[in-house]
Amino acid sequence: MRPFEYFAPTSLQEAIDVLRQRGDGGRPLAGGTDLVVQMKEGVLRFPYPEYVVSLRRLPELKGMDFSEATGLRLGAGATFAEVAESPVVRERYPIIAEGASIVGSVQTMNMATVGGNLCNAAPSADIAPPLLACEATARIAGPSGQRTVPLDEFFVGPGETVLRPGELLVEVLVPPPPPRTGGAYRRHTPRKQMDIAVVGVAALVTLGPSTSSGQADGGAFQRVRLALGAVAPTPVRARNAEARLEGRPASDEAIAGAAAIAHDEAKPISDVRGSAAFRRHLVGVMTERLLKEAVARARR
Amino acid sequence: MAKETITRQEYRVVGKAVTRIDAAGKVTGKTVYADDMHLPRLLHAKLVMAPYAHARIKSIDSAKARRLPGVEAVVTAADLPPHRKNPSNRREVLLAEDEVLFYGQPVAAVLASDPHVAEEARDLVRVEYEELPPVVDPVAAMAEDSPLARSPVSEVDRTEEKGHIATGVEQREEQGKPSNIASEMSFKRGDLEEGFAGADAVVEGTWWSGMVHQSYIEPHVTIADYDATGELSIWTSTQAPFYIRDEVSEILEIPETKVRVTATEVGGGFGGKIFLYETLVAALAMVVRRPVKLTMSRKEDILAATPAPQAVVELKTGMKADGTLTALQARLIYDSGAFPGAPMLPGCLIIGGYYKCANLGIQGYEVLTNKVSVGALRAPGAHNATFAIESAVDMMARKLGLDPLEVRLKNAVEKGDPLPSGQPYPAIGLKECLQAISETAVWNERRDSRKHPNRPDGHPPARGVGLAVGGWLGGLQPASATVGLNGDGTINVIVGAADITGTNTSFAQIAAEELNVPMSMVNVTTGDTKTAPYAGMSAGSKTTFTVGRAVKLAADEARRQILEIAGHRLETAPDDLEMKDGVVRIKGSTDKTLTFGRIGHMSTGFAARYAPVVGTGTITARRQAPGFTVQIAEVEVDPDTGEVTLLRYAIAQDAGFAINPLSVEGQMQGGASQGLGIALSEEMVYDDKGRLLNPNFLDYRLPTTRDLPPIEAIIVEVPSEDGPYGARIVGEPSIVAGAAVIANAVADAAGVRVYDAPITPERVLRAMGKIKE
């Protein structure tokens, strides 16, 4: 690892000031599970940082809270361990808890943060598909003030986001889940832990009211959100598959049809973790399984 | 369910499960490894590694790197001291001189007092290359019109390979027209045509197994110091201190009296820590006249150590309706990488070495490509060959409607049966291992495996059970040891073998057993090459089998000397004496006694009456004690994702006599785990330009604890003729069977045969026809 300057500001404003005053060539550091490894290995998408700004002491980025009215606020500095163990996230947003609970090892989860995972912008980022499916928004702060961006518009390409120089992701806001909503996230990995998604699928469905005709499984898809990881340059929504389901009865046939659309909608590449054909196949299989699971949870 | 061929009550210490004597240091982090060591004026080396698989070096510009503050030297091939240079021996090509032969090959070394500075300077060295066509695929490389991976090969050094397996067979080195085939060999027996004509089922296939890495936790670390008097000292994480001494001495032309190699604690070897950059580091120390340390990063280690080869095995076998194996025809192609030394010969012996078969034809090829050259990995070459033969046996059994375990029992080799080379087997326990597996729950419940209820998520389950044989012949090398009595009556054992598996604990057991003392009275030290009695490399599973015999002899000699002194003091014949817990007494007497402490004092103190008690044991080993294993798995296959989940696993292995059953079980479980990594997830992936795509432990996937079920270890004991107390080789056989076990279990579960290992979800889906592109 080559030498670099290290800053440890204690407020958001101070961090933004450091980045503004020092200018280009700096990198914010959250948990370090991506950045430090990349710096050690010398595999960076950007020039080797001249300076690093630790975000670990910024109170504005810490923690999470929930209210029925406004939903969930996840601080960018919330660790995966905190998110995965949070009772409210587990109960109200199991889809997010599932994304947070499978990242790396226990040691990784104790360090890695929601903001770091999003800003590293790997196509395989595990927290991204659940948050995309939940239609989260990103609150960003920078030298020219604050702004809010739908997470769907946050990712630009592998390792690239809409963050402008000197800007930091502060928090992610997730709307409250409507009644009769269920969601789930799974990924395929060659190993059962310590791995990176070959394909990730998040499904969030809201069902309409049950029909009174005694159909136990009654209800149509009122709203469907499907998000895919590791099958495009960024984590993406599968909008065609979503559109296919909305308004239709929540049947296995409809789900199979949507899975086939998602299969065609994915644009994976071949790499050392799997061929494009394999990934595409998995998108179909996993979308079908995840939608069924989301429906089952919505009915509970 | 160990076969009781030995009454354990005969023994006091051996045969008992004991905690390793080095355990406390390991678990508390106090053990000192090579990278923990520091010397005054130490310089750190970083290697400039070639970014091409095949290229010509046009120029090296190190001016900028040299100018970086803290950099002491940048060394290229031209700067090295004079040394022996055989271009076909990787150990003599210290730095690439003209032609780069593999991606990651060291081209220059940067030396600085700070490792980070060395790393920064490394990136400032400018090397200009001219790319040459890379040869990547070993099968394509065999074609007459293939480009050559390198200048033609001559004078192949096979010393290292022979440390692992004693074969008594010579390979033919290729002569004449230059080709990528470094060597080839063949075995023939009987008449193949007749054999196939007499078969009721014939199975043919091509099995491929990928390149894998030993994946020791500790990457290679070496420190060398060349002092003003011309003494060379090397501290290195190695399994083979004497071998390194001999080689370094020869290559650098320094007498063996002036080379001291200290094998530091090895953080995992598995055959990959025999010999790597020790000569280079020594040469660097000679250039700068300061101590030099080279610590490989994980990435560097995966790129440029000595992993295990990929192999293509074409196999055709025939079987009669009654299960008799009638013919076996095989062609094995081992990808050696850029230098010769692939374990093709052991593969050829193993593929025809499990079963009696009247008609054999086996051909082996060792092919050069532009990849890092390969070395040993726990039973080198055996898993590639086993994947083929053990898949084929299952396929024939299935075709003929025969029980796969019964078929194996019917054909399994026994004492006296010939290997493909004609050499007869000594006592072996393959049948006994098959018997042991036939008594496991996973085997006996195999028919219920298919009937289990659906999984909770409702996906269609596909469960099945598969088994396979694995075996290894083992290495042979002389060994020696000393056992001495200290002044206080405790016992010192000194050996020259690096302890990589708990062998020093077993030596303590052996010495304690022979002297009838508790283990706590015995200390075992591995000396360096200047002080220790000679031992061969700790490889080929032979350390306990060979050095253990030397320790036993040395302890017996020390016992004789103790009794002689005691007999003189107690005025009786040594035969009338007995010893227990460090006390010698006249048989049956309670007052006529003499403690080891007294005897120690009388043989070491001022004006002592007796000479010191030092027993020396020396042996040469000429007959192997092959080890067999049978392994069985129950798996679940997800037919939609191709995922294979291991549910249950058992291994039976013949240890001859388990001196420390705890260590033996650990070796069995560890080796089986490595075999399962090879079976399911481990693979070094190269692109078509010969660049390694996954030099890290994220994308080179070792199984984690959650990927493996508990592994039931069943120790079988069929005593060997020569090993101490009947012990035979233990370390290696357990890695051999994994890929075949899983392939057979997947075939049982999902009805498809996978011919490529690792058996990844994608390969399972392709075998099922679910992915076609």
mmCIF file with all atom_site columns, N, CA and C in Angstrom, chain B residues 658-698:
data_model
loop_
_atom_site.group_PDB
_atom_site.id
_atom_site.type_symbol
_atom_site.label_atom_id
_atom_site.label_alt_id
_atom_site.label_comp_id
_atom_site.label_asym_id
_atom_site.label_entity_id
_atom_site.label_seq_id
_atom_site.pdbx_PDB_ins_code
_atom_site.Cartn_x
_atom_site.Cartn_y
_atom_site.Cartn_z
_atom_site.occupancy
_atom_site.B_iso_or_equiv
_atom_site.pdbx_formal_charge
_atom_site.auth_seq_id
_atom_site.auth_comp_id
_atom_site.auth_asym_id
_atom_site.auth_atom_id
_atom_site.pdbx_PDB_model_num
ATOM 1   N N  . ALA B 1 658 ? -2.684  -46.165 13.496  1.00 0.00 ? 658 ALA B N  1
ATOM 2   C CA . ALA B 1 658 ? -2.797  -44.723 13.757  1.00 0.00 ? 658 ALA B CA 1
ATOM 3   C C  . ALA B 1 658 ? -2.044  -44.388 15.036  1.00 0.00 ? 658 ALA B C  1
ATOM 4   N N  . ILE B 1 659 ? -0.832  -43.863 14.885  1.00 0.00 ? 659 ILE B N  1
ATOM 5   C CA . ILE B 1 659 ? -0.022  -43.541 16.057  1.00 0.00 ? 659 ILE B CA 1
ATOM 6   C C  . ILE B 1 659 ? -0.719  -42.471 16.891  1.00 0.00 ? 659 ILE B C  1
ATOM 7   N N  . ASN B 1 660 ? -1.264  -41.455 16.236  1.00 0.00 ? 660 ASN B N  1
ATOM 8   C CA . ASN B 1 660 ? -2.097  -40.465 16.922  1.00 0.00 ? 660 ASN B CA 1
ATOM 9   C C  . ASN B 1 660 ? -3.423  -40.377 16.166  1.00 0.00 ? 660 ASN B C  1
ATOM 10  N N  . PRO B 1 661 ? -4.429  -41.112 16.610  1.00 0.00 ? 661 PRO B N  1
ATOM 11  C CA . PRO B 1 661 ? -5.694  -41.138 15.855  1.00 0.00 ? 661 PRO B CA 1
ATOM 12  C C  . PRO B 1 661 ? -6.293  -39.746 15.631  1.00 0.00 ? 661 PRO B C  1
ATOM 13  N N  . LEU B 1 662 ? -6.027  -38.821 16.567  1.00 0.00 ? 662 LEU B N  1
ATOM 14  C CA . LEU B 1 662 ? -6.560  -37.464 16.409  1.00 0.00 ? 662 LEU B CA 1
ATOM 15  C C  . LEU B 1 662 ? -5.947  -36.793 15.186  1.00 0.00 ? 662 LEU B C  1
ATOM 16  N N  . SER B 1 663 ? -4.624  -36.954 15.025  1.00 0.00 ? 663 SER B N  1
ATOM 17  C CA . SER B 1 663 ? -3.943  -36.399 13.856  1.00 0.00 ? 663 SER B CA 1
ATOM 18  C C  . SER B 1 663 ? -4.407  -37.092 12.579  1.00 0.00 ? 663 SER B C  1
ATOM 19  N N  . VAL B 1 664 ? -4.564  -38.397 12.656  1.00 0.00 ? 664 VAL B N  1
ATOM 20  C CA . VAL B 1 664 ? -4.972  -39.144 11.464  1.00 0.00 ? 664 VAL B CA 1
ATOM 21  C C  . VAL B 1 664 ? -6.365  -38.695 11.019  1.00 0.00 ? 664 VAL B C  1
ATOM 22  N N  . GLU B 1 665 ? -7.282  -38.575 11.975  1.00 0.00 ? 665 GLU B N  1
ATOM 23  C CA . GLU B 1 665 ? -8.624  -38.102 11.621  1.00 0.00 ? 665 GLU B CA 1
ATOM 24  C C  . GLU B 1 665 ? -8.561  -36.704 11.031  1.00 0.00 ? 665 GLU B C  1
ATOM 25  N N  . GLY B 1 666 ? -7.721  -35.856 11.607  1.00 0.00 ? 666 GLY B N  1
ATOM 26  C CA . GLY B 1 666 ? -7.570  -34.488 11.097  1.00 0.00 ? 666 GLY B CA 1
ATOM 27  C C  . GLY B 1 666 ? -7.064  -34.497 9.671   1.00 0.00 ? 666 GLY B C  1
ATOM 28  N N  . GLN B 1 667 ? -6.095  -35.360 9.397   1.00 0.00 ? 667 GLN B N  1
ATOM 29  C CA . GLN B 1 667 ? -5.577  -35.469 8.031   1.00 0.00 ? 667 GLN B CA 1
ATOM 30  C C  . GLN B 1 667 ? -6.659  -35.966 7.081   1.00 0.00 ? 667 GLN B C  1
ATOM 31  N N  . MET B 1 668 ? -7.448  -36.914 7.535   1.00 0.00 ? 668 MET B N  1
ATOM 32  C CA . MET B 1 668 ? -8.503  -37.458 6.678   1.00 0.00 ? 668 MET B CA 1
ATOM 33  C C  . MET B 1 668 ? -9.555  -36.396 6.371   1.00 0.00 ? 668 MET B C  1
ATOM 34  N N  . GLN B 1 669 ? -9.956  -35.670 7.415   1.00 0.00 ? 669 GLN B N  1
ATOM 35  C CA . GLN B 1 669 ? -10.997 -34.659 7.212   1.00 0.00 ? 669 GLN B CA 1
ATOM 36  C C  . GLN B 1 669 ? -10.466 -33.474 6.407   1.00 0.00 ? 669 GLN B C  1
ATOM 37  N N  . GLY B 1 670 ? -9.231  -33.083 6.692   1.00 0.00 ? 670 GLY B N  1
ATOM 38  C CA . GLY B 1 670 ? -8.646  -31.958 5.956   1.00 0.00 ? 670 GLY B CA 1
ATOM 39  C C  . GLY B 1 670 ? -8.455  -32.294 4.496   1.00 0.00 ? 670 GLY B C  1
ATOM 40  N N  . GLY B 1 671 ? -7.926  -33.477 4.227   1.00 0.00 ? 671 GLY B N  1
ATOM 41  C CA . GLY B 1 671 ? -7.714  -33.881 2.837   1.00 0.00 ? 671 GLY B CA 1
ATOM 42  C C  . GLY B 1 671 ? -9.029  -34.038 2.098   1.00 0.00 ? 671 GLY B C  1
ATOM 43  N N  . ALA B 1 672 ? -10.022 -34.611 2.781   1.00 0.00 ? 672 ALA B N  1
ATOM 44  C CA . ALA B 1 672 ? -11.336 -34.760 2.143   1.00 0.00 ? 672 ALA B CA 1
ATOM 45  C C  . ALA B 1 672 ? -11.911 -33.383 1.819   1.00 0.00 ? 672 ALA B C  1
ATOM 46  N N  . SER B 1 673 ? -11.719 -32.419 2.720   1.00 0.00 ? 673 SER B N  1
ATOM 47  C CA . SER B 1 673 ? -12.221 -31.059 2.472   1.00 0.00 ? 673 SER B CA 1
ATOM 48  C C  . SER B 1 673 ? -11.555 -30.452 1.247   1.00 0.00 ? 673 SER B C  1
ATOM 49  N N  . GLN B 1 674 ? -10.238 -30.645 1.142   1.00 0.00 ? 674 GLN B N  1
ATOM 50  C CA . GLN B 1 674 ? -9.542  -30.129 -0.044  1.00 0.00 ? 674 GLN B CA 1
ATOM 51  C C  . GLN B 1 674 ? -10.052 -30.819 -1.300  1.00 0.00 ? 674 GLN B C  1
ATOM 52  N N  . GLY B 1 675 ? -10.281 -32.113 -1.207  1.00 0.00 ? 675 GLY B N  1
ATOM 53  C CA . GLY B 1 675 ? -10.815 -32.850 -2.344  1.00 0.00 ? 675 GLY B CA 1
ATOM 54  C C  . GLY B 1 675 ? -12.188 -32.333 -2.746  1.00 0.00 ? 675 GLY B C  1
ATOM 55  N N  . LEU B 1 676 ? -12.971 -31.922 -1.748  1.00 0.00 ? 676 LEU B N  1
ATOM 56  C CA . LEU B 1 676 ? -14.300 -31.398 -2.050  1.00 0.00 ? 676 LEU B CA 1
ATOM 57  C C  . LEU B 1 676 ? -14.216 -30.001 -2.652  1.00 0.00 ? 676 LEU B C  1
ATOM 58  N N  . GLY B 1 677 ? -13.198 -29.245 -2.286  1.00 0.00 ? 677 GLY B N  1
ATOM 59  C CA . GLY B 1 677 ? -12.964 -27.958 -2.940  1.00 0.00 ? 677 GLY B CA 1
ATOM 60  C C  . GLY B 1 677 ? -12.656 -28.165 -4.415  1.00 0.00 ? 677 GLY B C  1
ATOM 61  N N  . ILE B 1 678 ? -11.792 -29.131 -4.681  1.00 0.00 ? 678 ILE B N  1
ATOM 62  C CA . ILE B 1 678 ? -11.450 -29.467 -6.073  1.00 0.00 ? 678 ILE B CA 1
ATOM 63  C C  . ILE B 1 678 ? -12.704 -29.948 -6.801  1.00 0.00 ? 678 ILE B C  1
ATOM 64  N N  . ALA B 1 679 ? -13.547 -30.683 -6.079  1.00 0.00 ? 679 ALA B N  1
ATOM 65  C CA . ALA B 1 679 ? -14.751 -31.245 -6.682  1.00 0.00 ? 679 ALA B CA 1
ATOM 66  C C  . ALA B 1 679 ? -15.782 -30.183 -7.015  1.00 0.00 ? 679 ALA B C  1
ATOM 67  N N  . LEU B 1 680 ? -15.893 -29.159 -6.169  1.00 0.00 ? 680 LEU B N  1
ATOM 68  C CA . LEU B 1 680 ? -17.053 -28.278 -6.271  1.00 0.00 ? 680 LEU B CA 1
ATOM 69  C C  . LEU B 1 680 ? -16.755 -26.835 -6.670  1.00 0.00 ? 680 LEU B C  1
ATOM 70  N N  . SER B 1 681 ? -15.614 -26.297 -6.288  1.00 0.00 ? 681 SER B N  1
ATOM 71  C CA . SER B 1 681 ? -15.505 -24.847 -6.490  1.00 0.00 ? 681 SER B CA 1
ATOM 72  C C  . SER B 1 681 ? -14.125 -24.310 -6.838  1.00 0.00 ? 681 SER B C  1
ATOM 73  N N  . GLU B 1 682 ? -13.052 -25.079 -6.644  1.00 0.00 ? 682 GLU B N  1
ATOM 74  C CA . GLU B 1 682 ? -11.723 -24.494 -6.851  1.00 0.00 ? 682 GLU B CA 1
ATOM 75  C C  . GLU B 1 682 ? -11.275 -24.633 -8.304  1.00 0.00 ? 682 GLU B C  1
ATOM 76  N N  . GLU B 1 683 ? -10.827 -23.539 -8.876  1.00 0.00 ? 683 GLU B N  1
ATOM 77  C CA . GLU B 1 683 ? -10.322 -23.582 -10.253 1.00 0.00 ? 683 GLU B CA 1
ATOM 78  C C  . GLU B 1 683 ? -9.584  -22.283 -10.554 1.00 0.00 ? 683 GLU B C  1
ATOM 79  N N  . MET B 1 684 ? -8.354  -22.404 -11.024 1.00 0.00 ? 684 MET B N  1
ATOM 80  C CA . MET B 1 684 ? -7.623  -21.240 -11.512 1.00 0.00 ? 684 MET B CA 1
ATOM 81  C C  . MET B 1 684 ? -8.031  -21.051 -12.971 1.00 0.00 ? 684 MET B C  1
ATOM 82  N N  . VAL B 1 685 ? -8.612  -19.877 -13.254 1.00 0.00 ? 685 VAL B N  1
ATOM 83  C CA . VAL B 1 685 ? -9.179  -19.650 -14.583 1.00 0.00 ? 685 VAL B CA 1
ATOM 84  C C  . VAL B 1 685 ? -8.263  -18.733 -15.391 1.00 0.00 ? 685 VAL B C  1
ATOM 85  N N  . TYR B 1 686 ? -7.800  -19.214 -16.526 1.00 0.00 ? 686 TYR B N  1
ATOM 86  C CA . TYR B 1 686 ? -6.954  -18.420 -17.413 1.00 0.00 ? 686 TYR B CA 1
ATOM 87  C C  . TYR B 1 686 ? -7.743  -17.979 -18.622 1.00 0.00 ? 686 TYR B C  1
ATOM 88  N N  . ASP B 1 687 ? -7.434  -16.778 -19.128 1.00 0.00 ? 687 ASP B N  1
ATOM 89  C CA . ASP B 1 687 ? -8.081  -16.364 -20.375 1.00 0.00 ? 687 ASP B CA 1
ATOM 90  C C  . ASP B 1 687 ? -7.241  -16.866 -21.554 1.00 0.00 ? 687 ASP B C  1
ATOM 91  N N  . ASP B 1 688 ? -7.678  -16.538 -22.765 1.00 0.00 ? 688 ASP B N  1
ATOM 92  C CA . ASP B 1 688 ? -7.014  -17.126 -23.932 1.00 0.00 ? 688 ASP B CA 1
ATOM 93  C C  . ASP B 1 688 ? -5.642  -16.492 -24.195 1.00 0.00 ? 688 ASP B C  1
ATOM 94  N N  . LYS B 1 689 ? -5.301  -15.479 -23.409 1.00 0.00 ? 689 LYS B N  1
ATOM 95  C CA . LYS B 1 689 ? -3.949  -14.931 -23.511 1.00 0.00 ? 689 LYS B CA 1
ATOM 96  C C  . LYS B 1 689 ? -3.046  -15.446 -22.398 1.00 0.00 ? 689 LYS B C  1
ATOM 97  N N  . GLY B 1 690 ? -3.561  -16.380 -21.627 1.00 0.00 ? 690 GLY B N  1
ATOM 98  C CA . GLY B 1 690 ? -2.752  -16.984 -20.573 1.00 0.00 ? 690 GLY B CA 1
ATOM 99  C C  . GLY B 1 690 ? -2.672  -16.136 -19.319 1.00 0.00 ? 690 GLY B C  1
ATOM 100 N N  . ARG B 1 691 ? -3.641  -15.224 -19.146 1.00 0.00 ? 691 ARG B N  1
ATOM 101 C CA . ARG B 1 691 ? -3.648  -14.400 -17.932 1.00 0.00 ? 691 ARG B CA 1
ATOM 102 C C  . ARG B 1 691 ? -4.590  -15.020 -16.911 1.00 0.00 ? 691 ARG B C  1
ATOM 103 N N  . LEU B 1 692 ? -4.115  -15.118 -15.676 1.00 0.00 ? 692 LEU B N  1
ATOM 104 C CA . LEU B 1 692 ? -4.942  -15.694 -14.616 1.00 0.00 ? 692 LEU B CA 1
ATOM 105 C C  . LEU B 1 692 ? -5.996  -14.677 -14.202 1.00 0.00 ? 692 LEU B C  1
ATOM 106 N N  . LEU B 1 693 ? -7.254  -15.100 -14.220 1.00 0.00 ? 693 LEU B N  1
ATOM 107 C CA . LEU B 1 693 ? -8.346  -14.161 -13.957 1.00 0.00 ? 693 LEU B CA 1
ATOM 108 C C  . LEU B 1 693 ? -8.743  -14.089 -12.482 1.00 0.00 ? 693 LEU B C  1
ATOM 109 N N  . ASN B 1 694 ? -8.313  -15.052 -11.687 1.00 0.00 ? 694 ASN B N  1
ATOM 110 C CA . ASN B 1 694 ? -8.792  -15.061 -10.286 1.00 0.00 ? 694 ASN B CA 1
ATOM 111 C C  . ASN B 1 694 ? -7.679  -15.307 -9.268  1.00 0.00 ? 694 ASN B C  1
ATOM 112 N N  . PRO B 1 695 ? -6.657  -14.432 -9.253  1.00 0.00 ? 695 PRO B N  1
ATOM 113 C CA . PRO B 1 695 ? -5.590  -14.640 -8.259  1.00 0.00 ? 695 PRO B CA 1
ATOM 114 C C  . PRO B 1 695 ? -5.954  -14.077 -6.885  1.00 0.00 ? 695 PRO B C  1
ATOM 115 N N  . ASN B 1 696 ? -7.046  -14.531 -6.318  1.00 0.00 ? 696 ASN B N  1
ATOM 116 C CA . ASN B 1 696 ? -7.468  -14.077 -4.991  1.00 0.00 ? 696 ASN B CA 1
ATOM 117 C C  . ASN B 1 696 ? -8.423  -15.113 -4.403  1.00 0.00 ? 696 ASN B C  1
ATOM 118 N N  . PHE B 1 697 ? -8.626  -15.009 -3.096  1.00 0.00 ? 697 PHE B N  1
ATOM 119 C CA . PHE B 1 697 ? -9.473  -15.998 -2.431  1.00 0.00 ? 697 PHE B CA 1
ATOM 120 C C  . PHE B 1 697 ? -10.956 -15.649 -2.482  1.00 0.00 ? 697 PHE B C  1
ATOM 121 N N  . LEU B 1 698 ? -11.311 -14.622 -3.264  1.00 0.00 ? 698 LEU B N  1
ATOM 122 C CA . LEU B 1 698 ? -12.732 -14.393 -3.498  1.00 0.00 ? 698 LEU B CA 1
ATOM 123 C C  . LEU B 1 698 ? -13.184 -15.234 -4.687  1.00 0.00 ? 698 LEU B C  1
#
